[in-house]
Tab-separated table of C-alpha atoms and ligand atoms in Angstrom:
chain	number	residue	atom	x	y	z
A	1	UNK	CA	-34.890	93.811	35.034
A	2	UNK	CA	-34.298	89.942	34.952
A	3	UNK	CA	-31.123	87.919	35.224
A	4	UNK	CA	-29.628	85.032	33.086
A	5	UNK	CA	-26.981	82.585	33.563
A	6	UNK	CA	-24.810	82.198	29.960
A	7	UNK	CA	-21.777	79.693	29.529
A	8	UNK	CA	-19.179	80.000	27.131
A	9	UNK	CA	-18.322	76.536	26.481
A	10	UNK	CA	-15.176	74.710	26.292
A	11	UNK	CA	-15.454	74.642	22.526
A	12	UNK	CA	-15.412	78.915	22.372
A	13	UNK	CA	-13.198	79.353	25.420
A	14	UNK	CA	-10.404	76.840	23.649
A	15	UNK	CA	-10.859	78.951	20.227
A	16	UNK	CA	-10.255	82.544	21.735
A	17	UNK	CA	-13.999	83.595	21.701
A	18	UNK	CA	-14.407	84.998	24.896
A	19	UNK	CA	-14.212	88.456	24.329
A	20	UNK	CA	-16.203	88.333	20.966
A	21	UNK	CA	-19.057	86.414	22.769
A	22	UNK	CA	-18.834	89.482	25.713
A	23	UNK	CA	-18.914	92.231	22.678
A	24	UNK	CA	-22.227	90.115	21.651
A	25	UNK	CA	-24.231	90.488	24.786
A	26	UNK	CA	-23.256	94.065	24.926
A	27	UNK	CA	-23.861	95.540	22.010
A	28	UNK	CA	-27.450	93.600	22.909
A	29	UNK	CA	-28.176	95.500	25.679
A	30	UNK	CA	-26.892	93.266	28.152
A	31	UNK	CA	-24.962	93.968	31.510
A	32	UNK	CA	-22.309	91.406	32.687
A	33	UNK	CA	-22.898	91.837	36.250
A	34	UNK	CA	-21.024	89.255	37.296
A	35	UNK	CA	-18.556	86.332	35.670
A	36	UNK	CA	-15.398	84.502	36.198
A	37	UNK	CA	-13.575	81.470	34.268
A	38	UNK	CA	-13.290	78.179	35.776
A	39	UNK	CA	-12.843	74.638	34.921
A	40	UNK	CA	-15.684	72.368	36.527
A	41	UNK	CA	-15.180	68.573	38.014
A	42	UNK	CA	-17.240	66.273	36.086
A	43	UNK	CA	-19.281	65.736	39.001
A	44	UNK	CA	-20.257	69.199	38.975
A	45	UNK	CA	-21.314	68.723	35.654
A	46	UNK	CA	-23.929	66.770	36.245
A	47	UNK	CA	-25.319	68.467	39.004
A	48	UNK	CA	-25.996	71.166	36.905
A	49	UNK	CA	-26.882	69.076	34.091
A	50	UNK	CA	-29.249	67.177	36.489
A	51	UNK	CA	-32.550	67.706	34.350
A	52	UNK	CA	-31.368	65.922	31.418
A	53	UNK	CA	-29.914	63.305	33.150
A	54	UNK	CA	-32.484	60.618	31.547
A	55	UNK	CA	-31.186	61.718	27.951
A	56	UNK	CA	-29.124	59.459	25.944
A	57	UNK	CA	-26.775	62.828	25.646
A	58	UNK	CA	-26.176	63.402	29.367
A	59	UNK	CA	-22.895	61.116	29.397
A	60	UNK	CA	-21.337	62.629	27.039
A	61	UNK	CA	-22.658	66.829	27.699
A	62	UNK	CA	-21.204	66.136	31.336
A	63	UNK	CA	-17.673	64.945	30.281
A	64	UNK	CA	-17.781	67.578	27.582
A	65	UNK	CA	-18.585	70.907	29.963
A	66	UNK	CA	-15.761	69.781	32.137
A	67	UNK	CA	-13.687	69.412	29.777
A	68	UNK	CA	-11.875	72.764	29.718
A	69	UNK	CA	-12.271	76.309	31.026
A	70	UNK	CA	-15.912	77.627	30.808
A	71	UNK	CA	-16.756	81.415	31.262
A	72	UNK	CA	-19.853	81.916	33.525
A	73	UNK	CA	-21.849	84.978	33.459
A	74	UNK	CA	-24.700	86.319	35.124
A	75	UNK	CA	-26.527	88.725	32.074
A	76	UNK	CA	-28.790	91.517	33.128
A	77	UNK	CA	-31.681	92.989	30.861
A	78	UNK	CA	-35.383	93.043	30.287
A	79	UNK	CA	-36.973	90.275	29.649
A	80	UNK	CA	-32.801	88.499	29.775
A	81	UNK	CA	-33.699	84.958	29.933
A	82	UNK	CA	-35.750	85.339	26.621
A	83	UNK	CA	-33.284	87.631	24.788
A	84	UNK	CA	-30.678	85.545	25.663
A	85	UNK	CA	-32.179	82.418	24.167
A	86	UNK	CA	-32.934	84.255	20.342
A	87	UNK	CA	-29.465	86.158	20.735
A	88	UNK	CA	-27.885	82.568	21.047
A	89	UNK	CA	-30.143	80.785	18.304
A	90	UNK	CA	-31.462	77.091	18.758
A	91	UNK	CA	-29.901	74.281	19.929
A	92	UNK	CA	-28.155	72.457	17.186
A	93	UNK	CA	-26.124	75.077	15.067
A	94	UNK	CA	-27.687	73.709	11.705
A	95	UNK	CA	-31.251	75.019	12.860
A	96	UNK	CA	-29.237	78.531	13.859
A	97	UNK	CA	-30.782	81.567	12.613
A	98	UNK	CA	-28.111	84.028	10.503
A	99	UNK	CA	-27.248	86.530	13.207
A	100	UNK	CA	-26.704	84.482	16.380
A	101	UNK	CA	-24.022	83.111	18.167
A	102	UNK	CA	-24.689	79.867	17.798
A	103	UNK	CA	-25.077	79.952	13.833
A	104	UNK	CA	-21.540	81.811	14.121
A	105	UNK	CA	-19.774	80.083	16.447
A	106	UNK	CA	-21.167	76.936	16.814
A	107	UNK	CA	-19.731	73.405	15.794
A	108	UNK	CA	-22.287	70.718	16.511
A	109	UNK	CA	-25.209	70.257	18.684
A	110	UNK	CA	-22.579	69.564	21.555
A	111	UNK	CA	-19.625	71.908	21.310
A	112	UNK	CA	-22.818	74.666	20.330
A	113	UNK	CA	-20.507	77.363	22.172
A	114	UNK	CA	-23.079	78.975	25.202
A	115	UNK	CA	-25.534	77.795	27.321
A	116	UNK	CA	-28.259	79.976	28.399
A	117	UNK	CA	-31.154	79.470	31.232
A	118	UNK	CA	-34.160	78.545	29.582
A	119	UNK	CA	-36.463	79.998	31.952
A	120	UNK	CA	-36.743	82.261	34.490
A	121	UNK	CA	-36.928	79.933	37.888
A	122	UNK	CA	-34.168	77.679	35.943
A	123	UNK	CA	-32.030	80.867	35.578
A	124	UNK	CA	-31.861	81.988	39.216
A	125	UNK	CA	-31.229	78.051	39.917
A	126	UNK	CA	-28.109	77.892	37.818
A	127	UNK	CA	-26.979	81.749	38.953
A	128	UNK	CA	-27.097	80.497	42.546
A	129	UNK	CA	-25.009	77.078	41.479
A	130	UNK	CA	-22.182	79.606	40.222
A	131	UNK	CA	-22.683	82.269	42.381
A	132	UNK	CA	-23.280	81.279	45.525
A	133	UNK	CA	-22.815	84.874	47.431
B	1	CMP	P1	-27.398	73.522	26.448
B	1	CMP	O1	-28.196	74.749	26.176
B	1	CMP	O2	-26.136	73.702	27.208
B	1	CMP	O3	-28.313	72.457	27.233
B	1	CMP	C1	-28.058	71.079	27.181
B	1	CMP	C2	-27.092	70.712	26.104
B	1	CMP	O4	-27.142	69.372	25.685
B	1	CMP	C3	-27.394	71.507	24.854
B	1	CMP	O5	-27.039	72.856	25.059
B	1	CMP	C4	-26.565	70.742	23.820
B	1	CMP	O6	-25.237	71.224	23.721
B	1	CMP	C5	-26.514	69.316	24.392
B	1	CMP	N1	-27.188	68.323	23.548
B	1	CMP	C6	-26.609	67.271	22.976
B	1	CMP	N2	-27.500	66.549	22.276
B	1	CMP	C7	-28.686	67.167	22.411
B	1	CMP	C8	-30.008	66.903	21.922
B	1	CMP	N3	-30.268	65.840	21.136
B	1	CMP	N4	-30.985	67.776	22.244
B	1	CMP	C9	-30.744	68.833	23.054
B	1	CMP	N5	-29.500	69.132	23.557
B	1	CMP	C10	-28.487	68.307	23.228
């Protein structure tokens, strides 16, 4: 079993999507095993943002995640951290495939609705910024 860190951004959290998003990762096989909703100081923003901090983006992704409530989960399943990333689709909702949350729920590359680890070491990383036990 593997873990996975998954965001529901301020764009989906603002629109009511919260408990669609949950359904979504369920009916996928995964287990919330843990999550709460919080609003983050920009500061925490980008420390958790800290990898892209050299991208012309990072401004702008830092005010934006602490701009409203987020939902934080930690996702359980096989092989999470993968199934996570094709149930959410790529990046930029334009290059979405039909089927995943992104395509469905997403606006732009920015308010793109989750966030999901993109590996395994990153995902216990960003579980252990949230969930500090
Ligand atoms: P996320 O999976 O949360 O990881 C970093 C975020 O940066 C990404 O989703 C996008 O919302 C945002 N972003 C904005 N511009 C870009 C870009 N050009 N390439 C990648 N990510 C971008």
């Amino acid at each position: 079993m593997e873990q996975t860190l998954s965001i529901v951004k301020p764009d989906a959290v603002e629109r009511n999507l919260e408990g669609e998003i949950k359904e979504i990762f369920k009916n996928n096989g995964f287990q919330i095993l843990k999550e709460k909703k919080i609003q983050i100081e920009r500061s925490e923003a980008e420390k958790f943002y800290k990898i892209h901090e050299t991208k012309p983006f990072y401004n702008d992704l830092c005010e934006y995640l602490s701009s409203g409530p987020i939902v934080v989960m930690v996702l359980e399943k096989e092989n999470a951290v993968k199934g996570n990333r094709e149930l959410m689709g790529a990046t930029n909702p334009k290059d979405a495939d039909d089927g995943t949350i992104r395509k469905k729920y997403g606006i732009s590359i920015d308010k793109n609705s989750v966030h999901g680890s993109d590996s395994l070491e990153n995902a216990k990383i960003e579980i252990n910024f949230f969930f500090k036990d």
